[in-house]
Short mmCIF file of C-alpha atoms and ligand atoms in Angstrom, two decimals:
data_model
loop_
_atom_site.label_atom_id
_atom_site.label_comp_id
_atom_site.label_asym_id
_atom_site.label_seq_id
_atom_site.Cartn_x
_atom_site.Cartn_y
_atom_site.Cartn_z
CA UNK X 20 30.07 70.73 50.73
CA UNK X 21 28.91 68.65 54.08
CA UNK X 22 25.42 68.98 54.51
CA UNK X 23 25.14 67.41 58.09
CA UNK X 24 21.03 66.00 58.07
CA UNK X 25 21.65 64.33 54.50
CA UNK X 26 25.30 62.84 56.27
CA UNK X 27 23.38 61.48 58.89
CA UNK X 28 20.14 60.18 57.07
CA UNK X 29 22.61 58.19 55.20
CA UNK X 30 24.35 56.88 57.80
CA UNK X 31 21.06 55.39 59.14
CA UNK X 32 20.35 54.29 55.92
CA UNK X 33 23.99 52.21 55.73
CA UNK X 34 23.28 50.51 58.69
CA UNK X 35 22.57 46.75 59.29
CA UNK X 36 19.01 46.79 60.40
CA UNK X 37 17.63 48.48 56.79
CA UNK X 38 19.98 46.00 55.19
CA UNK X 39 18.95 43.00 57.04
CA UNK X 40 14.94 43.99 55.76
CA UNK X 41 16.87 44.76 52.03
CA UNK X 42 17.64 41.57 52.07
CA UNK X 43 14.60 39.90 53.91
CA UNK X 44 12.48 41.59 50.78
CA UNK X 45 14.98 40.30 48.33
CA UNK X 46 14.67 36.95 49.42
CA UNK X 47 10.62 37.18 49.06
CA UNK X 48 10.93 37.82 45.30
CA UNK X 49 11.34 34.49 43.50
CA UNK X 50 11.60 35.96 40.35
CA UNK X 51 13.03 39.42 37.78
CA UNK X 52 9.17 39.60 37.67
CA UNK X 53 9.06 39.50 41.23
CA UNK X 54 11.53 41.86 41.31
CA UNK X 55 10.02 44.20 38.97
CA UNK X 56 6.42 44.49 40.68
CA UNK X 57 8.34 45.60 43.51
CA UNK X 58 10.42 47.97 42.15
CA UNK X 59 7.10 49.48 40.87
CA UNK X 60 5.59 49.64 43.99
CA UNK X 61 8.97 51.44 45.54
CA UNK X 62 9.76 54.04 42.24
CA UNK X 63 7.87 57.05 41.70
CA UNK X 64 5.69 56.27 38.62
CA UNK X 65 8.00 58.81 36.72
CA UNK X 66 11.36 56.92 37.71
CA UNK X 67 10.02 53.93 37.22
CA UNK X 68 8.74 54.41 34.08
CA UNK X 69 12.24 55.93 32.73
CA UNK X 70 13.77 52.55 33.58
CA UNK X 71 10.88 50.16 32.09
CA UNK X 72 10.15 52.12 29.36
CA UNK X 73 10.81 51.67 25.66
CA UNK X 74 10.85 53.99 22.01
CA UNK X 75 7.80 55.22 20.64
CA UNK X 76 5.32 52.79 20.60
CA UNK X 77 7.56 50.06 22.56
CA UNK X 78 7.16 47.69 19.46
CA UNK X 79 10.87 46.52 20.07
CA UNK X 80 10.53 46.53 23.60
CA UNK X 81 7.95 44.07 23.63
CA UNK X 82 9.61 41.93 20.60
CA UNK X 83 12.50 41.73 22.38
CA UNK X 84 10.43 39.09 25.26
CA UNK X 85 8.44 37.72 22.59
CA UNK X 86 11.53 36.63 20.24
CA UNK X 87 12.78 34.80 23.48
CA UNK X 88 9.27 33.24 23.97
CA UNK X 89 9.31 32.01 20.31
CA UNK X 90 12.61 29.79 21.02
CA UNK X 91 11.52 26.65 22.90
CA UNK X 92 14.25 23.50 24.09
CA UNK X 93 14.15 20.05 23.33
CA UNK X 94 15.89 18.91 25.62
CA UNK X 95 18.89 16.11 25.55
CA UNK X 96 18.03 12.86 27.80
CA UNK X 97 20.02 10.75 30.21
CA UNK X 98 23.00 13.17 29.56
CA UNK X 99 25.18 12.88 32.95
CA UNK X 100 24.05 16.62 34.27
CA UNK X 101 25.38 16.06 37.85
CA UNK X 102 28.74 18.03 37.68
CA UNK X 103 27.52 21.81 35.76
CA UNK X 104 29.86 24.52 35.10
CA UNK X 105 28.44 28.07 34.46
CA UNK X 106 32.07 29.22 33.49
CA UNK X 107 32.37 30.71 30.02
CA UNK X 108 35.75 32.25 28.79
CA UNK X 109 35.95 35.89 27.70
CA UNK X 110 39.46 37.02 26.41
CA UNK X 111 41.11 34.45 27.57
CA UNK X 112 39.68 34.78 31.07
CA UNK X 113 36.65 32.67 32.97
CA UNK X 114 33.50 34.81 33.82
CA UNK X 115 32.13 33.02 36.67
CA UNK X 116 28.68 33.05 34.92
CA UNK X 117 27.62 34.10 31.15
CA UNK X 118 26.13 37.32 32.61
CA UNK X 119 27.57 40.93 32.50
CA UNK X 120 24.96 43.92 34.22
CA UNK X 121 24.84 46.36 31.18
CA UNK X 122 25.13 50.36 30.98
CA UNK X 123 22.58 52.45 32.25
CA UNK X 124 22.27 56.03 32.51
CA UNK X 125 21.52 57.60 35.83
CA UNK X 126 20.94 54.35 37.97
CA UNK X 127 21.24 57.03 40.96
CA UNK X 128 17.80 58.08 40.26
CA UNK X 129 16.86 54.44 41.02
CA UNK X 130 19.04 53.80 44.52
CA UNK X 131 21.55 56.59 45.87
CA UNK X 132 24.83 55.98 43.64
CA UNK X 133 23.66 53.55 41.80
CA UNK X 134 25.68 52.85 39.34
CA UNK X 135 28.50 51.91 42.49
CA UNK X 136 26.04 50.24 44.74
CA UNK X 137 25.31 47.50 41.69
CA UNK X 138 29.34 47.53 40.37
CA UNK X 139 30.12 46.26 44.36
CA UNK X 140 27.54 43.52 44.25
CA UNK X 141 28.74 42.58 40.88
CA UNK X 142 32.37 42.90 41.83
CA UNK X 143 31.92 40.78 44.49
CA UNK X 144 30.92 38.30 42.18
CA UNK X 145 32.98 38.59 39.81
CA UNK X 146 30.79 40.12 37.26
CA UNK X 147 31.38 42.51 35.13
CA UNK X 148 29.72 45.78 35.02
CA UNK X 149 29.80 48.58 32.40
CA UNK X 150 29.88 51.96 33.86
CA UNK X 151 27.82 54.17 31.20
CA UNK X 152 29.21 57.67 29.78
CA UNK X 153 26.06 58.96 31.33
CA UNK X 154 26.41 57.29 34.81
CA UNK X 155 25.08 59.31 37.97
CA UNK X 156 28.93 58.38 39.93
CA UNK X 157 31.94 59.25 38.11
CA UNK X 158 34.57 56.52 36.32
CA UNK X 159 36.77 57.01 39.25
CA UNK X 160 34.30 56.85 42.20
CA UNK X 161 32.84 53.68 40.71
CA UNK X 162 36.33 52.19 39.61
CA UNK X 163 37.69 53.00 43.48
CA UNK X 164 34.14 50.93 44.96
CA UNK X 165 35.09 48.02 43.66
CA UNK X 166 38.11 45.68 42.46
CA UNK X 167 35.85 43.74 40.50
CA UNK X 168 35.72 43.76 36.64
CA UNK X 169 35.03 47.00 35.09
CA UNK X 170 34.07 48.52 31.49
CA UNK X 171 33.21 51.39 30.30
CA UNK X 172 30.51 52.36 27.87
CA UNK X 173 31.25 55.20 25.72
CA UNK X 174 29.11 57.25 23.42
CA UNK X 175 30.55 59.70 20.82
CA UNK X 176 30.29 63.27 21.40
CA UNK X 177 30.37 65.75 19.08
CA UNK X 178 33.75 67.33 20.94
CA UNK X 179 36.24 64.64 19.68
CA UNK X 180 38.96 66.04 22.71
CA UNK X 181 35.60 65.43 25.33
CA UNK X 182 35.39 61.85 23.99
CA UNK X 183 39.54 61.29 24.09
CA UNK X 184 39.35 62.37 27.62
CA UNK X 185 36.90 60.16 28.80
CA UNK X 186 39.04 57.26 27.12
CA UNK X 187 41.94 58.41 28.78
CA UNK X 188 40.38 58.33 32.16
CA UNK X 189 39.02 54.69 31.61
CA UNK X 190 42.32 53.98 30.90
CA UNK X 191 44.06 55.76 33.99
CA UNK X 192 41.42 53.93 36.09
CA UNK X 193 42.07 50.90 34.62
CA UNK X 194 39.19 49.86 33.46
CA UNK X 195 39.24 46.46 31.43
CA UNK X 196 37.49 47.19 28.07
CA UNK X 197 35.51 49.58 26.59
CA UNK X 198 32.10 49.18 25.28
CA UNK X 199 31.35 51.86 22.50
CA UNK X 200 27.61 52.53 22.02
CA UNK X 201 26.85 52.94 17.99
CA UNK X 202 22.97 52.89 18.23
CA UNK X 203 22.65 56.48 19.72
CA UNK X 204 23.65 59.22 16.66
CA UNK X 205 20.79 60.83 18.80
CA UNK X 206 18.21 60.09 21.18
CA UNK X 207 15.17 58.30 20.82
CA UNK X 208 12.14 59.36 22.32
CA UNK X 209 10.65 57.44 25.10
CA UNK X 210 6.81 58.61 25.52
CA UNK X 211 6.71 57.76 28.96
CA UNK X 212 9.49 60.10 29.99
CA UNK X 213 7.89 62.62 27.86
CA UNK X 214 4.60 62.41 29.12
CA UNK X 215 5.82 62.08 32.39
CA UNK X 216 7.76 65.40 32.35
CA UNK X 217 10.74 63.76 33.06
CA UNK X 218 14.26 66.00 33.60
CA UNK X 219 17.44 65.52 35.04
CA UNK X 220 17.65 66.68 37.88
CA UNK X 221 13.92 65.35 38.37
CA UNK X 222 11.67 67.94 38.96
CA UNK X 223 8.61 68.04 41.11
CA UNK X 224 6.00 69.57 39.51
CA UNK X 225 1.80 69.21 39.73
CA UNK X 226 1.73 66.00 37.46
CA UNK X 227 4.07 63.84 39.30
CA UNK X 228 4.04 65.33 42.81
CA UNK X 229 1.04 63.17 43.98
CA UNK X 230 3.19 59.51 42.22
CA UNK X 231 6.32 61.06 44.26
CA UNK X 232 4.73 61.13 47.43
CA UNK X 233 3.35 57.89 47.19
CA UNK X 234 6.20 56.82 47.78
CA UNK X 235 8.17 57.92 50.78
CA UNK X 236 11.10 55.65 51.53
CA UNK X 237 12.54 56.72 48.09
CA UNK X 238 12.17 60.66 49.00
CA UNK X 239 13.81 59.77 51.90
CA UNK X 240 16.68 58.03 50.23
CA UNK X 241 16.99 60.76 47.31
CA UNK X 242 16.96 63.85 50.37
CA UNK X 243 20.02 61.91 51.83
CA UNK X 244 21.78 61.67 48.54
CA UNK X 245 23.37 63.64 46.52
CA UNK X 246 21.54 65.19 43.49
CA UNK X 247 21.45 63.15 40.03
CA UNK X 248 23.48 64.53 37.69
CA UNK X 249 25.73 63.49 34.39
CA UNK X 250 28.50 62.84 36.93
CA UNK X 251 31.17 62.17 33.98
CA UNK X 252 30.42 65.20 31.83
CA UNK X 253 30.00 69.06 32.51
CA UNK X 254 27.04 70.52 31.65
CA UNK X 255 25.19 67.91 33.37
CA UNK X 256 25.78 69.80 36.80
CA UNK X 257 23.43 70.14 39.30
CA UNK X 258 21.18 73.15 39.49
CA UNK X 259 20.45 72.96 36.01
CA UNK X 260 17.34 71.26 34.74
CA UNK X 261 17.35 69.63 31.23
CA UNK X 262 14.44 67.71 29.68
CA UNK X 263 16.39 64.63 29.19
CA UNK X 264 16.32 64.01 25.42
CA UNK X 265 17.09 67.44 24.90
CA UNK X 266 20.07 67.17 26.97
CA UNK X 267 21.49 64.47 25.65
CA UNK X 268 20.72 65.35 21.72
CA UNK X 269 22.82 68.47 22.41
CA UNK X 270 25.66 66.36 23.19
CA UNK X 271 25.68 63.35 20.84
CA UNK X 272 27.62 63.25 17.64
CA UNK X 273 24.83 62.68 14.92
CA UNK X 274 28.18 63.10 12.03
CA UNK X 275 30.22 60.04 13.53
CA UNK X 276 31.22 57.50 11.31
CA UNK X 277 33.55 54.51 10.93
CA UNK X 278 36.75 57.51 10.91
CA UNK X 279 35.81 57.81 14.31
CA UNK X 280 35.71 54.35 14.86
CA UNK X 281 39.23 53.86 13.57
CA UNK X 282 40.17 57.30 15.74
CA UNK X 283 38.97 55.37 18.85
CA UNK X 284 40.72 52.25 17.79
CA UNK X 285 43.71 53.59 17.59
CA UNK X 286 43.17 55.54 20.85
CA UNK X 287 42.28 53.45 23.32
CA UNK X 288 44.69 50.07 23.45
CA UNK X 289 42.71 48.13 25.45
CA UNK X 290 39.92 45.55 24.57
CA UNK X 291 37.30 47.71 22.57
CA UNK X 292 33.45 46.59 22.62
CA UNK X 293 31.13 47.74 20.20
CA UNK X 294 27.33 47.59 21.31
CA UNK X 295 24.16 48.17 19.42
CA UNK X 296 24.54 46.23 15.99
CA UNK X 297 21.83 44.12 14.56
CA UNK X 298 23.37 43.29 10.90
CA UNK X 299 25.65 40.75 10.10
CA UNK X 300 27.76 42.42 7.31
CA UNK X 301 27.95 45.83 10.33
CA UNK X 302 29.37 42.73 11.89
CA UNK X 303 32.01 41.65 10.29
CA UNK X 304 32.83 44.98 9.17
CA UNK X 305 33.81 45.97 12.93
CA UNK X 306 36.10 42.75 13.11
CA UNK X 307 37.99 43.62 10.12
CA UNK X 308 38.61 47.30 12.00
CA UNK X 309 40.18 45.40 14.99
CA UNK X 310 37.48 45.50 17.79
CA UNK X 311 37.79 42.50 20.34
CA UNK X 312 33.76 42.16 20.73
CA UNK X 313 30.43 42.75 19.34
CA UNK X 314 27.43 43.28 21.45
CA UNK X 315 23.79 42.38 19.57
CA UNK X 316 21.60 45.24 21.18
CA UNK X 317 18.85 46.89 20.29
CA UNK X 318 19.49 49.80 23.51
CA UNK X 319 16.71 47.41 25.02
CA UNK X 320 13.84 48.88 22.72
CA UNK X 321 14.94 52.21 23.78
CA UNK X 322 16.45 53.89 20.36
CA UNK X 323 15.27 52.65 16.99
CA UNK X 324 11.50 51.72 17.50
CA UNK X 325 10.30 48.27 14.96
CA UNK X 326 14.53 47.70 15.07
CA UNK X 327 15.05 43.94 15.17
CA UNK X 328 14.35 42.38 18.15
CA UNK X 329 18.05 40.97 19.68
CA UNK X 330 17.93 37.66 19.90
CA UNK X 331 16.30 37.21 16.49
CA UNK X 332 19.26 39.21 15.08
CA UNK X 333 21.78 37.17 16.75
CA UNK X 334 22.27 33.99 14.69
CA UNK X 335 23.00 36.04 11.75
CA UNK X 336 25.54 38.29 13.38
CA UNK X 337 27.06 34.82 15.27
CA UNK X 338 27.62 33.74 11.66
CA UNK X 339 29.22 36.70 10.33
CA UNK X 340 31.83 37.01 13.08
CA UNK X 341 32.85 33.17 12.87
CA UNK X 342 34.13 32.84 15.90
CA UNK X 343 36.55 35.64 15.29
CA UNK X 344 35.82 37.36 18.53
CA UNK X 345 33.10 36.91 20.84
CA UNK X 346 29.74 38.17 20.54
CA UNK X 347 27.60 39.22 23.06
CA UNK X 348 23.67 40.11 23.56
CA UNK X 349 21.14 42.50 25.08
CA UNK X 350 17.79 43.22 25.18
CA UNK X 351 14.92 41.34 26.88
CA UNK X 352 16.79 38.38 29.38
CA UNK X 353 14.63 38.33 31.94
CA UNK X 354 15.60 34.71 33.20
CA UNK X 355 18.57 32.11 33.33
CA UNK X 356 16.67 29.96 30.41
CA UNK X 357 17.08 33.19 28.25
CA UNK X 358 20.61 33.31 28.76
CA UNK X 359 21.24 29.10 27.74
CA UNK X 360 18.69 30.15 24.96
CA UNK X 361 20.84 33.37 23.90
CA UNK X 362 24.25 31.06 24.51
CA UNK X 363 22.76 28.05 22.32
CA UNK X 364 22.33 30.77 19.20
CA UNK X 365 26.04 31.30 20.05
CA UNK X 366 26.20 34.33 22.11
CA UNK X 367 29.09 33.76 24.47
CA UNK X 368 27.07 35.94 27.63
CA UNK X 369 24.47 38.21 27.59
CA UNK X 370 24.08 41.96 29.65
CA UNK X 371 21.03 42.79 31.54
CA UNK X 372 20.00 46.29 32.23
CA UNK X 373 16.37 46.65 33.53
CA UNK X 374 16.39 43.46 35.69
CA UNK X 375 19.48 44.74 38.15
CA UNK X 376 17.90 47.87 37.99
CA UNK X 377 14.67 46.78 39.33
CA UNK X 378 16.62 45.16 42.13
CA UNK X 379 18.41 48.20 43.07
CA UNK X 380 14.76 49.67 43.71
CA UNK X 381 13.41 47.25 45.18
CA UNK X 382 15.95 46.25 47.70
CA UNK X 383 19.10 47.71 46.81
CA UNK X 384 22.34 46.65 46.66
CA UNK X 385 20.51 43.38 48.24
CA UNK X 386 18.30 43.56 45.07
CA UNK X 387 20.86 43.39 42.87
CA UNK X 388 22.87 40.43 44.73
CA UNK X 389 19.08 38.01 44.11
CA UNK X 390 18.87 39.33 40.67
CA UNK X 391 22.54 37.66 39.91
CA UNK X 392 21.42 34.93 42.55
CA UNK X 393 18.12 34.30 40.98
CA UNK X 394 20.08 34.30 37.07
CA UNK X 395 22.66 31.49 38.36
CA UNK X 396 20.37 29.77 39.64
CA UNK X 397 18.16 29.93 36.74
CA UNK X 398 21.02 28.97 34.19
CA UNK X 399 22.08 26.30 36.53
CA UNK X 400 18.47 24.58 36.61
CA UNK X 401 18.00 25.30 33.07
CA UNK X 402 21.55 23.50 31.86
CA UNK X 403 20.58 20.15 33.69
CA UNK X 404 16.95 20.04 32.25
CA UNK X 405 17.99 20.66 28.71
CA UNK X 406 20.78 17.92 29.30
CA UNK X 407 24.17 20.17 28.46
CA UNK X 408 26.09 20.20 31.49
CA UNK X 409 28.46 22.77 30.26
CA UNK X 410 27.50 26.94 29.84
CA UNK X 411 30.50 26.93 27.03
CA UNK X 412 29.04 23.61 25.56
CA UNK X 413 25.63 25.51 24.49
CA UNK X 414 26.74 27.14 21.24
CA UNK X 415 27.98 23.37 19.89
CA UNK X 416 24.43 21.94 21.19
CA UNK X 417 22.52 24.70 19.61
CA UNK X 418 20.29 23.68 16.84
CA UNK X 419 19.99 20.16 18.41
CA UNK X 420 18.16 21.87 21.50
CA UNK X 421 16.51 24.87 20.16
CA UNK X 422 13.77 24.63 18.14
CA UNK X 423 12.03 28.30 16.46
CA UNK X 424 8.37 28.46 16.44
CA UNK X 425 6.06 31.26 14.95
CA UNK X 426 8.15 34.35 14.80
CA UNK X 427 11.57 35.98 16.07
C1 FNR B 22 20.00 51.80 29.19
N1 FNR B 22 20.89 51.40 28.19
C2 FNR B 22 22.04 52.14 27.97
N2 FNR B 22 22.96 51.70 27.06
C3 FNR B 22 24.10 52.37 26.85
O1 FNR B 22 24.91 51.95 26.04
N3 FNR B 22 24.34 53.54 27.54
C4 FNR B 22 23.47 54.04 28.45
O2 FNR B 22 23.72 55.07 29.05
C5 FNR B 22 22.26 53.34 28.67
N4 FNR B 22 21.33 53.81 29.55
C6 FNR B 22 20.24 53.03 29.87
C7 FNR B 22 19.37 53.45 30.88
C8 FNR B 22 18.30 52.64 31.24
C9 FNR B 22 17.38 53.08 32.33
C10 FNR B 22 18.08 51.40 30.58
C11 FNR B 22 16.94 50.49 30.97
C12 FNR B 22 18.93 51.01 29.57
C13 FNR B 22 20.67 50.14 27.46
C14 FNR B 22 21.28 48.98 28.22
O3 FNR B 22 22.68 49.05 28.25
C15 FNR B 22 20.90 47.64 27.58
O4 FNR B 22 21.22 47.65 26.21
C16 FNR B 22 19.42 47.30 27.74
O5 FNR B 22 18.94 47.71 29.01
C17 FNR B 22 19.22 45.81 27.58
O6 FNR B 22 17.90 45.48 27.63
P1 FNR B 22 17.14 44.97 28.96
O7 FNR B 22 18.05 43.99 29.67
O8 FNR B 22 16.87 46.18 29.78
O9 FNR B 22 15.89 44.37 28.41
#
C-alpha cells in the first residue's frame, strides 16, 4: 500500500543535500568510538541500547575488548613495509580486506532498511555481508540492492520445512554461503532491552517516550519508513507487538542437534558457515561433517553470559581445524589493529556487527562507508608498524609479533 507523506518524506530524505551532511558527519568521526558516541546521541536510548547491549550482566561483552587489550605487538624492524596488501583469500577467492560486516537482527530499527543500506556500501566494496534470518528487508530485497558478496545467516527453527525454505531461497537468490548460527537453542536475555520495554514493532509507551523524542531526526526517518518487522518469517508481521525474546524463543529450535546439522549439509550445496563455537574439539567435529568454515563467536556477548571471550578462544579452535578450512572471528573488533591481532592468532578475517551498526545511525549508509574506511585504514597503518607487509602473512608471523599479557 502507497502511503503518499511517508513516499515523499523519503524522497527528501534520498536526496543529495542530507547525504552530502551524512557524509560531512562521517568524516568528523575519526574513530568506531567516534562513531559510537554519535550513534548514541542519534538512537533513542531504547534502540540504542538493543544494539550496544550484551547478556545478563555483560561479563562477555566487556571480555570480549579486554581479551583484545591483553594482546600487545612487538613489532618486526626495518622490514621493507612500503608495498602492503590487505588481500586475504577466502575459498579460493581475494576479499579485498580481512573484514566481513556480520548478521544483525533488525538493523531497520537503526536506519530505514538497514540491513540493504549497509549490504550496498559493503557491496560496493567488495565486502561481504551476512543477511541475518531475522533481518528487517527480506533475502530477496537485500540480494536485488546489491551485486556485491552475499551470505546468509540462518538459525534453526523448530519447523524443519520453515528452515528448508529459507535455504532454498538463499539459494534461488544466489547467495554465496551460508552462515548457520549454533549459539542460539534460545534467546538470551539482554537486561537493557528488558528494562527498556523493548518490542518489535517498538512501542511507545511512558518509559521511553521522553528518550524517543529526544531525538527527532530518527522519528522522522522511522515515520517515512516502513514498519520493523521479521521481514523473512511470518509471524513477525506488522501490527503485532512481541516482546522480543519472547518472540524469538517461540520460534527457535531448543531440540536441534548435529542430525540437523547433517540435514542442512546435505541440503544446502553451497559453502556452509557455522558461527558461534568457542571449543576446539566442536571444531574439528564440524570439519569432519563437511562445513567449509568456522566462525569463533561468542553472538558478541549477547547469548551465553561468562562464555569465553572470542579472541581468547581462537588459538585453540585455529589449532583444531589445521588449516583444514578457514576460520573466522567475532566479537569485540573495534579497530584495524584488532583485526592484524585476530589474523596473527590465525583467523583468516574477522565480522563486525556493532561498529557498522553504529555508523548506520550515525550517518547512514555514509556511516557505514567510514566504518570500512576507518578499518582499512586502520589495518593498513597497523601492518607497516608491526613490520608484516602482507594481511595473509600475519598467521605465519604470529607468535613472533604477539605477545599475551595478564589475561584473555
Ligand atoms: C547480532 N548478532 C547476530 N548474530 C546472528 O547470527 N544472527 C542475528 O540475527 C544477530 N543479530 C544481532 C543483532 C545485533 C543488534 C547485534 C549487535 C548482534 C551477532 C553478530 O552477528 C556478531 O556475532 C556480533 O555482533 C559480533 O560482535 P561485535 O562486533 O558486535 O562486538
Amino acid at each position: 500500500m502507497t502511503d503518499p507523506v511517508r513516499d515523499r518524506l523519503a524522497a527528501a530524505m534520498d536526496g543529495p543535500v542530507l547525504a552530502g551532511r551524512r557524509a560531512r558527519r562521517a568524516a568528523r568521526c575519526h574513530s568506531v568510538a567516534d562513531l559510537r558516541r554519535a550513534a548514541r546521541r542519534r538512537l533513542p536510548p531504547m534502540v540504542f541500547d538493543f544494539v550496544d547491549g550484551g547478556a545478563e550482566d555483560e561479563v562477555t561483552l566487556e571480555a570480549n575488548r579486554a581479551a583484545f587489550g591483553a594482546l600487545w605487538f612487538r613489532p618486526r624492524i626495518l622490514a621493507d613495509v612500503s608495498r602492503r596488501s590487505l588481500d586475504v583469500e577466502l575459498w579460493e577467492r581475494p576479499l579485498p580486506m580481512p573484514v566481513v560486516l556480520a548478521p544483525a537482527g533488525l538493523a531497520g530499527l537503526v536506519w530505514p532498511a538497514g540491513e540493504v543500506a549497509a549490504a550496498r556500501v559493503a557491496g560496493r566494496a567488495g565486502v561481504p555481508f551476512v543477511v541475518s534470518t531475522a533481518s528487517s528487508c527480506s533475502i530477496e530485497d537485500v540480494r536485488a540492492a546489491t551485486d556485491g558478496p552475499l551470505w546468509f545467516q540462518l538459525y534453526l527453527w523448530r519447523d524443519r520445512e520453515v528452515t528448508g525454505t529459507l535455504v532454498d531461497r538463499a539459494a534461488a537468490a544466489g547467495y554465496d554461503a551460508l552462515c548457520l548460527t549454533v549459539d542460539v537453542p534460545l534467546s538470551g536475555v539482554r537486561l537493557r532491552d528488558v528494562r527498556n520495554g523493548m518490542t518489535i514493532p517498538p512501542r511507545i509507551g511512558l518509559k521511553n517516550a521522553l528518550g524517543v523524542l529526544s531525538r527527532p531526526g530518527w522519528v522522522v526517518r522511522s515515520a517515512a519508513a516502513p514498519v520493523v518487522t521479521f521481514a523473512n518469517v511470518s509471524g513477525g508481521r506488522p501490527g503485532r507487538t512481541t516482546a522480543l525474546g519472547t518472540y524469538v524463543n517461540s520460534q527457535l529450535n531448543p531440540a536441534a542437534s548435529w542430525d540437523d546439522l547433517r540435514w542442512l549439509r546435505d541440503r544446502w550445496k553451497g559453502r556452509l558457515l557455522v558461527k558461534g563455537v568457542l571449543d576446539p574439539a566442536a571444531a574439528a567435529r564440524l570439519v569432519a561433517e563437511g562445513v567449509d568454515g568456522i566462525v569463533v563467536s561468542n553472538h558478541g556477548g549477547r547469548q551465553l553470559d561468562a562464555a569465553v571471550p572470542a579472541v581468547a578462544a581462537l588459538a585453540d579452535v585455529v589449532a583444531a581445524v589445521d588449516g583444514r578450512v578457514p576460520v573466522l572471528m567475532d566479537g569485540g573488533v573495534r579497530h584495524g589493529a584488532d583485526v592484524v591481532k585476530a589474523l596473527a592468532l590465525g583467523a583468516r578475517a574477522c565480522l563486525v556487527g556493532r561498529p557498522y551498526l553504529w555508523g548506520l545511525a550515525a550517518a547512514g549508509p555514509e556511516g557505514v562507508g567510514r566504518v570500512l574506511a576507518l578499518l582499512e585504514a586502520e589495518v593498513d597503518r597497523t601492518l607497516a608498524l608491526v613490520g608484516v607487509a602482507d594481511a595473509s602473512a600475519l598467521a605465519a608471523a604470529g607468535t613472533e609479533i604477539l605477545k599475551k599479557t595478564g589475561r584473555i
